[in-house]
mmCIF file of C-alpha atoms and ligand atoms in Angstrom:
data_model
loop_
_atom_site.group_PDB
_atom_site.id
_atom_site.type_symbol
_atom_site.label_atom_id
_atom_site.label_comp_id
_atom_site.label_asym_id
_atom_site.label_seq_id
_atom_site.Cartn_x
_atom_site.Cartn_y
_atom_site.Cartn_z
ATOM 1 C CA UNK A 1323 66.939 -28.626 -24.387
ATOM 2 C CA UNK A 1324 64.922 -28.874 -21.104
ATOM 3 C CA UNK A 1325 64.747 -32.216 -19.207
ATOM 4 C CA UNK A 1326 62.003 -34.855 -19.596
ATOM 5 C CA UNK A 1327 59.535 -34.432 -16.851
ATOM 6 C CA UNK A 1328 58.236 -37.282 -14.857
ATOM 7 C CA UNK A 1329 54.918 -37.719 -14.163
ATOM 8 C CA UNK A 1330 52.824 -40.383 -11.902
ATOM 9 C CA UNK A 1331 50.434 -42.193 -13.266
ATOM 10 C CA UNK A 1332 47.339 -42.419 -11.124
ATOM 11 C CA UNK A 1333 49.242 -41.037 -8.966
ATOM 12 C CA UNK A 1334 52.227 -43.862 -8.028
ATOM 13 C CA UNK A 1335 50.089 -47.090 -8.745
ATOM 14 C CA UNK A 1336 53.379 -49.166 -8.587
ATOM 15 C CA UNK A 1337 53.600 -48.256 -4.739
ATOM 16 C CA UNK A 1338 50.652 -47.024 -3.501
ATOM 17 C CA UNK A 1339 46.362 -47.117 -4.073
ATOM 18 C CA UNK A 1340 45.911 -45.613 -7.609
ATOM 19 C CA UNK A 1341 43.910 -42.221 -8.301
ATOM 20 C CA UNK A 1342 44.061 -41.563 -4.031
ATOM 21 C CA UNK A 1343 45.305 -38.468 -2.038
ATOM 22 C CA UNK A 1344 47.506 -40.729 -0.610
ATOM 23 C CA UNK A 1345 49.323 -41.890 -3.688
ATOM 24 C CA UNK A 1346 49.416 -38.183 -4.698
ATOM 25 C CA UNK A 1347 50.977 -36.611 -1.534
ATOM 26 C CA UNK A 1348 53.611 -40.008 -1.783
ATOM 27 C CA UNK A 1349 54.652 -39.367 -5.026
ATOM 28 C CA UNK A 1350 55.026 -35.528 -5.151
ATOM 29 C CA UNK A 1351 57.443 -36.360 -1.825
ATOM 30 C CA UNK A 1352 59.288 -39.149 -4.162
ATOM 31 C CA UNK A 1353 59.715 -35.885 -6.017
ATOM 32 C CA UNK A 1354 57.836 -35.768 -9.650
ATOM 33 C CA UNK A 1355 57.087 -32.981 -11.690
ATOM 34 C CA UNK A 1356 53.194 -33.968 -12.206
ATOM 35 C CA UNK A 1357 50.698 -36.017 -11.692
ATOM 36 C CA UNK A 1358 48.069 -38.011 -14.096
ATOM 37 C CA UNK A 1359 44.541 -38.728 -12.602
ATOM 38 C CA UNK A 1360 41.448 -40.075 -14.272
ATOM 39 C CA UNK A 1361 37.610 -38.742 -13.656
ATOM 40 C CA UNK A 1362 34.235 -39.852 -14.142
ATOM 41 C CA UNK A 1363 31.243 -38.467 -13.298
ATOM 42 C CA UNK A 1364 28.557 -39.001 -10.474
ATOM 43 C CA UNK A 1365 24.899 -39.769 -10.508
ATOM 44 C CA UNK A 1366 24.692 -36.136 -8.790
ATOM 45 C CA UNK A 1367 27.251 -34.516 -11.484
ATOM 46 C CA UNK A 1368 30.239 -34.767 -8.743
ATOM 47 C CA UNK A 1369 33.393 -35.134 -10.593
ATOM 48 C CA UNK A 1370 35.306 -38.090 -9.056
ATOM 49 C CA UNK A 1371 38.805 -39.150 -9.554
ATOM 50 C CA UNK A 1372 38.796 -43.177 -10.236
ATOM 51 C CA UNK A 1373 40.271 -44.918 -13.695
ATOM 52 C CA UNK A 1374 37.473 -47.406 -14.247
ATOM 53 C CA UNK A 1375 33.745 -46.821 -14.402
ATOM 54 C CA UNK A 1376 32.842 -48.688 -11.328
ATOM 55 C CA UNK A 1377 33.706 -49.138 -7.988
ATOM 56 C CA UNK A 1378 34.242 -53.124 -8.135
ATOM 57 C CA UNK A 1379 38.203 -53.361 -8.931
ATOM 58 C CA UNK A 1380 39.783 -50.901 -7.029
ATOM 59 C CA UNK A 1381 37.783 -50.408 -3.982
ATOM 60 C CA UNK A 1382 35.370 -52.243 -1.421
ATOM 61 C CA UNK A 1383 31.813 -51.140 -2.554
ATOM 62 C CA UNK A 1384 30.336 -52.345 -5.967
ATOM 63 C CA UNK A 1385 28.339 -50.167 -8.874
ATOM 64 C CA UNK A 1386 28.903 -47.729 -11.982
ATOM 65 C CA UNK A 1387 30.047 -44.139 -10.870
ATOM 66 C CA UNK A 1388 27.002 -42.652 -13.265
ATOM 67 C CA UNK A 1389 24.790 -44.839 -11.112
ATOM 68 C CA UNK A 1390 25.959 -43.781 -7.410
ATOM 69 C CA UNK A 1391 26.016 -40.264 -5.453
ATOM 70 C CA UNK A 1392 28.967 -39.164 -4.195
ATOM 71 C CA UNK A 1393 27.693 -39.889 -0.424
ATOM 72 C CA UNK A 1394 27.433 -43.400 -1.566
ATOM 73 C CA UNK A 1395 30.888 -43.500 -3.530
ATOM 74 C CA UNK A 1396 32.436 -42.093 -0.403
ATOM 75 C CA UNK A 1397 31.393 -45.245 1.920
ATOM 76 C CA UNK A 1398 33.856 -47.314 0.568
ATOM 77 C CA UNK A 1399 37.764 -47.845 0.845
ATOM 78 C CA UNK A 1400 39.915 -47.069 -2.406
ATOM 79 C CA UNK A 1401 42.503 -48.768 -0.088
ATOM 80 C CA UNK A 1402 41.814 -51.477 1.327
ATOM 81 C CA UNK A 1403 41.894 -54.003 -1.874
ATOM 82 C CA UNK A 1404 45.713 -53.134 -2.330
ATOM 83 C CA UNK A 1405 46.968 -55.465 1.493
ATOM 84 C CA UNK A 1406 49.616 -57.211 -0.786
ATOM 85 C CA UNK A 1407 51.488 -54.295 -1.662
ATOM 86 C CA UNK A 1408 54.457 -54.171 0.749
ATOM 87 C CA UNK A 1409 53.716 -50.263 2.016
ATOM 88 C CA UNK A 1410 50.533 -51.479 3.193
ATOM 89 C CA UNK A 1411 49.704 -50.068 6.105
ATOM 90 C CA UNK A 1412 46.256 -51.128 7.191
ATOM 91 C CA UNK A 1413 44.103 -48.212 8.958
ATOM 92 C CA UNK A 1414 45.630 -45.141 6.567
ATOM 93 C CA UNK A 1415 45.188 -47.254 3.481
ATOM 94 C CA UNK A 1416 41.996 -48.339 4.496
ATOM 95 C CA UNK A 1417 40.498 -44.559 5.688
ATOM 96 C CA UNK A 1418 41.185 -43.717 1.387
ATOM 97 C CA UNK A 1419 38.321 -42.860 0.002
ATOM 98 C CA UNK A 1420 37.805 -42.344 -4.196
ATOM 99 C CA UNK A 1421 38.713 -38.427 -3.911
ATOM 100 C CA UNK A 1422 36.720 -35.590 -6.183
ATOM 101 C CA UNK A 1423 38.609 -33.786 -7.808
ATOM 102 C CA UNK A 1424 38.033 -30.559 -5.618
ATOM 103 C CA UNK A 1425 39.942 -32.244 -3.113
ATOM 104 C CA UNK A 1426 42.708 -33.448 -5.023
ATOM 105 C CA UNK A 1427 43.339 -29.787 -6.159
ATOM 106 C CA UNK A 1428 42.499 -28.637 -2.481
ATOM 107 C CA UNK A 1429 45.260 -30.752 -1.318
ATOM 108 C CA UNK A 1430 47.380 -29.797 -4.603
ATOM 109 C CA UNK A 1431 47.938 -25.983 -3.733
ATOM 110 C CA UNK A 1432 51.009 -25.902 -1.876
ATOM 111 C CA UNK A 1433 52.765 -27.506 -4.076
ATOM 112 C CA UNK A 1434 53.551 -26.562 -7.855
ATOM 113 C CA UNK A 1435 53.013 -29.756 -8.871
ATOM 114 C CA UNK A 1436 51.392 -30.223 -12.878
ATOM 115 C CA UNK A 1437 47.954 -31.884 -13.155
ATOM 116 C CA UNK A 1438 47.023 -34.118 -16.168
ATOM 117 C CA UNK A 1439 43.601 -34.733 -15.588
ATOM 118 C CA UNK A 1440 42.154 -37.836 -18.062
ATOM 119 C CA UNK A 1441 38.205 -37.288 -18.827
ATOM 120 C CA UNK A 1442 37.567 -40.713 -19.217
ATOM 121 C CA UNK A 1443 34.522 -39.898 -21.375
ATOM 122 C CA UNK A 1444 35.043 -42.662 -23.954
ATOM 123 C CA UNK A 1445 33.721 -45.641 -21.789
ATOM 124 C CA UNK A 1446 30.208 -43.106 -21.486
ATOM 125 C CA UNK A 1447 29.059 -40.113 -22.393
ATOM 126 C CA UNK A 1448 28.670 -37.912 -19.181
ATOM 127 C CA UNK A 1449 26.369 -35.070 -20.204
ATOM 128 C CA UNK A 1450 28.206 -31.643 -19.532
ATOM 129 C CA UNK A 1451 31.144 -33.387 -17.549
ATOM 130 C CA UNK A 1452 33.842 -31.038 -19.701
ATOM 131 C CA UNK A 1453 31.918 -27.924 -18.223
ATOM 132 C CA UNK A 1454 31.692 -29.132 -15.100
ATOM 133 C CA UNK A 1455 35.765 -30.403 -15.169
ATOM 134 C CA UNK A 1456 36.483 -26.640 -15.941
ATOM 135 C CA UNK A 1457 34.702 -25.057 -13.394
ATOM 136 C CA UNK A 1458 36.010 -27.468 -10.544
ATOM 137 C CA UNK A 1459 39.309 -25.761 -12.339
ATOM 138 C CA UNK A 1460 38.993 -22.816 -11.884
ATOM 139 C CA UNK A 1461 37.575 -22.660 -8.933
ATOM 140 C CA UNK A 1462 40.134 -24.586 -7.236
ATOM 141 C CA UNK A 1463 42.962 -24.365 -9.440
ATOM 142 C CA UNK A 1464 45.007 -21.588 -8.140
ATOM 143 C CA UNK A 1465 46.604 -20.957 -11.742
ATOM 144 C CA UNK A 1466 48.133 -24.346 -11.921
ATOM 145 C CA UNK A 1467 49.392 -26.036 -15.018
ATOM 146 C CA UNK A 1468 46.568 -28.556 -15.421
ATOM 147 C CA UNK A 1469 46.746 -30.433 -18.831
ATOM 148 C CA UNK A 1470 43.294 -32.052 -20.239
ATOM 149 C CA UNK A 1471 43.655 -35.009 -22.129
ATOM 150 C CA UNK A 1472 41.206 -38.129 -23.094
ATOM 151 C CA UNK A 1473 41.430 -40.687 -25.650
ATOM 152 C CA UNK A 1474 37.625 -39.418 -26.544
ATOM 153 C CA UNK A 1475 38.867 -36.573 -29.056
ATOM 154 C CA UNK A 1476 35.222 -34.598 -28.799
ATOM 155 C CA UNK A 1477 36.126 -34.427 -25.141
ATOM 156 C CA UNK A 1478 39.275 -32.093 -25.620
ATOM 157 C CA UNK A 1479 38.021 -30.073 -28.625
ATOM 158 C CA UNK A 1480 34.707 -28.863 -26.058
ATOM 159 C CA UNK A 1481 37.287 -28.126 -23.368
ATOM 160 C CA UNK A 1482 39.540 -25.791 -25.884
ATOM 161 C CA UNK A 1483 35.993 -24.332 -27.114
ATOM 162 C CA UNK A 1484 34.680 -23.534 -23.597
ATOM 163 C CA UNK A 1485 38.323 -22.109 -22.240
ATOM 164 C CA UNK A 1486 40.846 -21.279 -25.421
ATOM 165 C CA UNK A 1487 43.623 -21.248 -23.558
ATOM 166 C CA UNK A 1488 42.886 -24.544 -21.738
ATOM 167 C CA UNK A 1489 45.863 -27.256 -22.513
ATOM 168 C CA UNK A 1490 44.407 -29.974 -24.441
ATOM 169 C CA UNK A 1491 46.369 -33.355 -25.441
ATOM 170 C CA UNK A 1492 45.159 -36.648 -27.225
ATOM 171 C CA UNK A 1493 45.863 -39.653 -26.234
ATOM 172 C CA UNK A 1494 46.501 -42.154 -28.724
ATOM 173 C CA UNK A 1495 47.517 -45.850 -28.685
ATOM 174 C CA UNK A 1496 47.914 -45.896 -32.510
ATOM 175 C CA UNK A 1497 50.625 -44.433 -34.904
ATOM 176 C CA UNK A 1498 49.407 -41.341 -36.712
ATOM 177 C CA UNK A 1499 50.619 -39.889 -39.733
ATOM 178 C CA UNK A 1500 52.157 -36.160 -40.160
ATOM 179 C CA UNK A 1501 51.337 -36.000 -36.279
ATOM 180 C CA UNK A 1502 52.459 -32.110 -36.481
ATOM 181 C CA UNK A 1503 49.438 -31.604 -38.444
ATOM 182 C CA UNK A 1504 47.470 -32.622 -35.538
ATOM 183 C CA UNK A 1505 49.450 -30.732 -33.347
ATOM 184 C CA UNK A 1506 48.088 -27.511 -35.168
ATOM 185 C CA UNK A 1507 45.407 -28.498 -36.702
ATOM 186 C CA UNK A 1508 43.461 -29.136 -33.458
ATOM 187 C CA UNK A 1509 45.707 -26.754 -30.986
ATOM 188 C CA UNK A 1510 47.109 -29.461 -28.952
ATOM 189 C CA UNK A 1511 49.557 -28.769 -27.000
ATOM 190 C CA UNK A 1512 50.924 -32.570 -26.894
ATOM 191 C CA UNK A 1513 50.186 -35.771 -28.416
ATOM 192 C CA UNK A 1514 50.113 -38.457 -25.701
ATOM 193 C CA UNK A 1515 51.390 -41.584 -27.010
ATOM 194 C CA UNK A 1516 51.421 -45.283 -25.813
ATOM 195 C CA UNK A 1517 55.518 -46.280 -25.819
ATOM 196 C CA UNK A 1518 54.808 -49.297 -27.666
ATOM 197 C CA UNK A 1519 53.944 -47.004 -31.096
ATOM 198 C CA UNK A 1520 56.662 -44.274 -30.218
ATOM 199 C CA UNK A 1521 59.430 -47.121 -29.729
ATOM 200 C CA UNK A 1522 58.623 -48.697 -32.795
ATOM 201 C CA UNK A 1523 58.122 -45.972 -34.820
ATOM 202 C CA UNK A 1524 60.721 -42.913 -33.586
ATOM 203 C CA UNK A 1525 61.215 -41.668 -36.667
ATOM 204 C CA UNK A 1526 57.851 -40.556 -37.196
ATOM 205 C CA UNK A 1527 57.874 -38.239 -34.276
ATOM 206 C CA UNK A 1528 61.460 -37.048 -34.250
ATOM 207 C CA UNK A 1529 60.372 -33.464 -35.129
ATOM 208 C CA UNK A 1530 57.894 -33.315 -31.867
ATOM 209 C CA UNK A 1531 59.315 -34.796 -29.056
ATOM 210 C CA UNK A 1532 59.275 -31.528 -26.680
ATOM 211 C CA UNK A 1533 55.246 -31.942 -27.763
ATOM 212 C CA UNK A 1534 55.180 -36.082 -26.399
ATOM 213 C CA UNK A 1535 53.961 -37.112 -22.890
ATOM 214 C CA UNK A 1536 54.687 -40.977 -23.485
ATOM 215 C CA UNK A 1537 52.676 -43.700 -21.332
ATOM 216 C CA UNK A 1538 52.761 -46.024 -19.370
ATOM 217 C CA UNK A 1539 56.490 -46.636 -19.516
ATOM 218 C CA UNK A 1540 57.412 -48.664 -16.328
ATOM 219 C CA UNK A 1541 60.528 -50.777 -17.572
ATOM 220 C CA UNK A 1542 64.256 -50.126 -16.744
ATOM 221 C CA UNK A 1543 64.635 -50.074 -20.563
ATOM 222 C CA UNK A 1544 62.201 -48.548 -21.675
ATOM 223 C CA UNK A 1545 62.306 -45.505 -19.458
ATOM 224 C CA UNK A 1546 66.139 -45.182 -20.668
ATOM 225 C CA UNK A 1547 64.937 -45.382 -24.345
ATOM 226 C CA UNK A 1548 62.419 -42.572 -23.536
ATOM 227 C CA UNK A 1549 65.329 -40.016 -21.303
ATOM 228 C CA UNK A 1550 67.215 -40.743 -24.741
ATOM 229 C CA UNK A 1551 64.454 -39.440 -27.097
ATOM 230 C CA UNK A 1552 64.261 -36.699 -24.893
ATOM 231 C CA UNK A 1553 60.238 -36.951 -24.614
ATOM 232 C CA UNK A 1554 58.707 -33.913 -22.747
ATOM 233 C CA UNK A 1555 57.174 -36.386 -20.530
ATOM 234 C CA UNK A 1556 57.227 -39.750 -19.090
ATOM 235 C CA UNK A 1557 54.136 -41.111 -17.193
ATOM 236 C CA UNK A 1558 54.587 -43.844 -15.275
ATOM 237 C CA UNK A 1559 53.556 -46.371 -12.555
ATOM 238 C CA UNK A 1560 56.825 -46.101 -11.122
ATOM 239 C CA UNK A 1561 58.036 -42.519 -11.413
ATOM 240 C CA UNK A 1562 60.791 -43.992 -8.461
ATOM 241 C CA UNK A 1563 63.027 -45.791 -11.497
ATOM 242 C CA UNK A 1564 62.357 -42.527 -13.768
ATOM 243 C CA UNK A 1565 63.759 -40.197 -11.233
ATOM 244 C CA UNK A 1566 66.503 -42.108 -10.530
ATOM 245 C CA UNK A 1567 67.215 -42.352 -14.227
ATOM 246 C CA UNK A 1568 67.156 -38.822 -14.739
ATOM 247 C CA UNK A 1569 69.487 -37.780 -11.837
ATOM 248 C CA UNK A 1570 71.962 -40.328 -12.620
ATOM 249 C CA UNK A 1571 72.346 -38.858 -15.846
ATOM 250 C CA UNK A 1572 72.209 -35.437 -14.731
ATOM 251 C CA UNK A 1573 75.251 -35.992 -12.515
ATOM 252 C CA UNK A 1574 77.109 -36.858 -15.827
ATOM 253 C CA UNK A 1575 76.686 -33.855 -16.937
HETATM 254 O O1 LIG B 795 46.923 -40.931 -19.795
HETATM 255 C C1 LIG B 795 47.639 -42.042 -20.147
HETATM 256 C C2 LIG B 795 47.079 -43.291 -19.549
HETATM 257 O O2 LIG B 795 46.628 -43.023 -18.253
HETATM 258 C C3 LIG B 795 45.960 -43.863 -20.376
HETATM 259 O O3 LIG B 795 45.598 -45.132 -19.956
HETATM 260 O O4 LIG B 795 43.969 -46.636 -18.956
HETATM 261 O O5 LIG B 795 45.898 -45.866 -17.605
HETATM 262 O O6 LIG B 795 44.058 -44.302 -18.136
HETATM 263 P P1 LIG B 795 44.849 -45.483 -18.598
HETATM 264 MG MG1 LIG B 796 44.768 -42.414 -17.301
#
């Protein structure tokens, strides 16, 4: 029975500017086993790594992603709107800029590090973005363990069809029935599941646990429910409290 992994989600968007370099390179030194991103496309088919489909929330400028190049995406600071959190630094967090995913993998190669990358291709339909998240791949992948997930099921049945061996997962915020049959039926290679259904409903998933990544668990509680179940994964804001979780329970042992 192998540990559950922890994985941060946008990086380590408890501590640090979500979806950024600099959240990445913090939480791989906080030590977690991988990282979830999210990516949209640009006006000029650049694939960029931001959760929402505009600029307005998370950094300075203003505008949908499909509307902007990635010249104009990269005027503005994915830092600078996050002052009250208590790392703040000013200039560094300020010089963040919404990375592509290039970079992110780029910057990702010495470490061995897993990638969840989340097409968020529900919110719009970005023509030929599944292709173009493959390539970026394997260009710049250097045979890393990159999972592809979305809540958009279309999204991860094109990637499996363009690359078989891709690793495709569906993200779900509902409870599913026989979710083994899904497992095989569509060749996922993990369901993942909001906590809220998996805490309620256990029992329903008992027999696939090793096949769960389980989101966005970020309480004390619920992050010790989740080590219990044994999940493959959690995902988290605060991968700090799930890595402390684990180790304390690994020197138990
Ligand atoms: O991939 C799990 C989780 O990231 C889905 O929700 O909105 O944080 O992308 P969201
Ligand atoms: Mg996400």
């Amino acid at each position: 029975m192998s540990a559950t992994k922890v994985f941060g989600h946008r990086g380590w968007m408890g501590s640090f500017p979500e979806n950024t370099l600099l959240g990445f390179k913090e939480a791989i030194n906080a030590g977690v086993d991988g990282l979830e991103l999210d990516v949209h496309m640009t006006k000029d088919g650049e694939i960029v790594v931001i959760h929402d489909d505009a600029l307005d929330r998370t950094t300075d400028g203003t505008g949908l992603i499909r509307d902007l190049t990635l010249a104009e995406i990269k005027k503005y600071s994915a830092g600078i709107n996050y002052s009250t959190f208590p790392n703040y630094d000013g200039n560094q967090w300020i010089a963040e800029r919404v990375p592509t995913l290039q970079e992110v993998l780029e910057f990702l190669a010495p470490y061995d590090t897993e990638l969840n990358i989340e097409l968020k291709t529900f919110m719009y339909p970005y023509k030929g973005m599944e292709a173009k998240v493959l390539s970026v791949v394997e260009q710049y992948g250097n045979g890393r363990k990159v999972i592809y997930s979305s809540f958009h099921l279309p999204s991860i049945l094109k990637i499996k069809a363009l690359n078989s061996s891709a690793k495709i997962a569906w993200i779900l915020n509902q409870c599913i029935p026989q979710p083994k049959d899904y497992l095989e039926t569509l060749q996922l290679e993990a369901l993942h599941l909001y906590k809220g259904v998996l805490l309620i409903h256990a029992h329903q998933y008992k027999d696939i646990v090793e096949q769960l990544r389980v989101w966005t668990a970020n309480e004390n509680d619920e992050i010790k429910q989740l080590l219990d179940l044994n999940v493959n994964t959690i995902i988290t804001d605060h991968p700090e409290k799930a890595l402390f979780f684990r180790s304390e329970r690994n020197s138990f042992v």
